[in-house]
XYZ file of C-alpha atoms in Angstrom:
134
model
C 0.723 6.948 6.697
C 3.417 5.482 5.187
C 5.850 8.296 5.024
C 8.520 6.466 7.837
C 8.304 2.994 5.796
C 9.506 5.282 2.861
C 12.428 6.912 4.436
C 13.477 3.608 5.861
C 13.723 1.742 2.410
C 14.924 5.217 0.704
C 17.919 4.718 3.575
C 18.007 1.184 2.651
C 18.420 1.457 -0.681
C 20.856 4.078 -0.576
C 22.882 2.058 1.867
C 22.679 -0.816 -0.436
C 22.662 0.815 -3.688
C 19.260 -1.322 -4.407
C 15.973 -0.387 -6.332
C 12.564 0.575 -4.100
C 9.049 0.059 -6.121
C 6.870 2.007 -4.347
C 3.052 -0.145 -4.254
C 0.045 1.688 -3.424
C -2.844 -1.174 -3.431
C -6.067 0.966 -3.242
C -8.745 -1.420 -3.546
C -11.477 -0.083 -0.804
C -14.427 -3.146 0.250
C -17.454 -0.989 -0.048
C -20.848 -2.036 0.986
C -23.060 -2.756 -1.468
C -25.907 -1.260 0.226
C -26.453 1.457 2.904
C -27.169 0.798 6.670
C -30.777 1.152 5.581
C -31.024 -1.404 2.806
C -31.066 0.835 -0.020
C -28.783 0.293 -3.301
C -25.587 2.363 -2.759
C -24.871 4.887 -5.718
C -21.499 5.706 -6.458
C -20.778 8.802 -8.207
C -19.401 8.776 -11.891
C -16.044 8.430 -11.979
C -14.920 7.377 -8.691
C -13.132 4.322 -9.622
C -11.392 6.001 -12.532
C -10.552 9.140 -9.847
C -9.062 6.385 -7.497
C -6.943 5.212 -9.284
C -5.587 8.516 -11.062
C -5.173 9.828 -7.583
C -3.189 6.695 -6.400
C -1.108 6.854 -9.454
C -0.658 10.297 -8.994
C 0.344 9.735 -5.537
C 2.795 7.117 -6.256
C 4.802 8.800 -9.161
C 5.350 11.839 -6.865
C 6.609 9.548 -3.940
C 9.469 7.817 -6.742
C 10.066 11.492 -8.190
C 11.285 12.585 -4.826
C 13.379 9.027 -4.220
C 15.029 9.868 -7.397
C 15.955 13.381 -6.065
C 17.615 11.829 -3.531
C 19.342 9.842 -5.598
C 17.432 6.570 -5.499
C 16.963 3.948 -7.828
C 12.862 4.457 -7.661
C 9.702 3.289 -9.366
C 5.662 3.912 -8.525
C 3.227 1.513 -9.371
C -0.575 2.107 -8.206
C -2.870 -1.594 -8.308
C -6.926 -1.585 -7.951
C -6.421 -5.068 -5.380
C -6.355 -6.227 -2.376
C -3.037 -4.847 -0.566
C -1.684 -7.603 1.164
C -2.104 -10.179 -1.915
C -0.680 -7.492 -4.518
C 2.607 -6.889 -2.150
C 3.064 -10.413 -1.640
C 2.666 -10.947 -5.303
C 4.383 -8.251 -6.560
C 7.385 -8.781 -4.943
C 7.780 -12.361 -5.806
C 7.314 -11.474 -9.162
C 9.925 -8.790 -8.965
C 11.498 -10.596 -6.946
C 12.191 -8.443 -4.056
C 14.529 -9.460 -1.783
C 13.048 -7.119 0.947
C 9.438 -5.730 1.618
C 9.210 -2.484 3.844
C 5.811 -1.399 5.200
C 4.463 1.058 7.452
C 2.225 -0.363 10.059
C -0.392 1.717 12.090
C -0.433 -1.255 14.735
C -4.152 -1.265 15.500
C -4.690 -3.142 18.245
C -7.925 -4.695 20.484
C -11.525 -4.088 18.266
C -9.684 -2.433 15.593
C -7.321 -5.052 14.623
C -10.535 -7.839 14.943
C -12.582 -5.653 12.379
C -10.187 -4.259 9.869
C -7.392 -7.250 10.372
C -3.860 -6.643 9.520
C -2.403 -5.853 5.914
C 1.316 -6.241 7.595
C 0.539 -9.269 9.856
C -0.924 -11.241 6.533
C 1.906 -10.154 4.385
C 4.630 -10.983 7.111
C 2.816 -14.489 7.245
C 2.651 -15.288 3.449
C 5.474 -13.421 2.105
C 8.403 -15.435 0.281
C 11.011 -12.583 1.342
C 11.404 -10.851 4.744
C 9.659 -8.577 5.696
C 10.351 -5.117 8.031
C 7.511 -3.348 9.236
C 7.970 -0.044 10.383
C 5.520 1.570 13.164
C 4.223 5.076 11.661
C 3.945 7.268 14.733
C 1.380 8.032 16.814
């Protein structure tokens, strides 16, 4: 849940009078197959419903920046979240990237990894992280 990164770079921005480009990254690593070795069928659509619901998503979260009164943009990608942020805001550039951070820890955090660790690591800009609560 990213809902506390928001308000934190919605604060920021105001404070700063800067621009926030909201980045949802909802590429999902599906197994091919199922735990039984069978082909796994995906039903019609479900890319192309991805990404209108991510879009969707996104363009609601700037609509109710710009209610506030901030300078704010949505852009929905189909990659892999840590290289799109880290791309997208050199390309912007950004001078600051703001991410929530569920701060898995232990078996979790082996598994799944860490989208804010790797873009804290390769990012050109600084970075905050901000903890979503428990």
């Amino acid at each position: 849940d990213a809902t506390k990164a928001i308000s934190t770079a919605a604060d920021l921005a105001k404070l700063f009078d800067a621009k926030v480009v909201v980045l949802h990254a909802y590429h999902v690593e599906l197994p091919m197959a199922t735990p039984m070795g069978e082909p796994r069928a995906l039903p019609q659509g479900f890319y192309e419903e991805m990404r209108q619901q991510a879009t969707e998503q996104v363009q609601k979260v700037a609509a109710e920046l710009v209610a506030q009164g901030v300078d704010a943009s949505g852009v929905a990608v189909f990659e892999p979240a840590s290289l799109s942020i880290v791309s997208r805001a050199e390309n912007l550039p950004a001078d600051l990237i703001v991410m929530g951070t569920r701060g898995r820890t232990g078996l979790k955090h082996i598994l799944l990894g860490s989208v804010a660790e790797r873009v804290v690591r390769t990012a050109s800009c600084p970075v905050l992280t901000v903890k979503a609560d428990a």
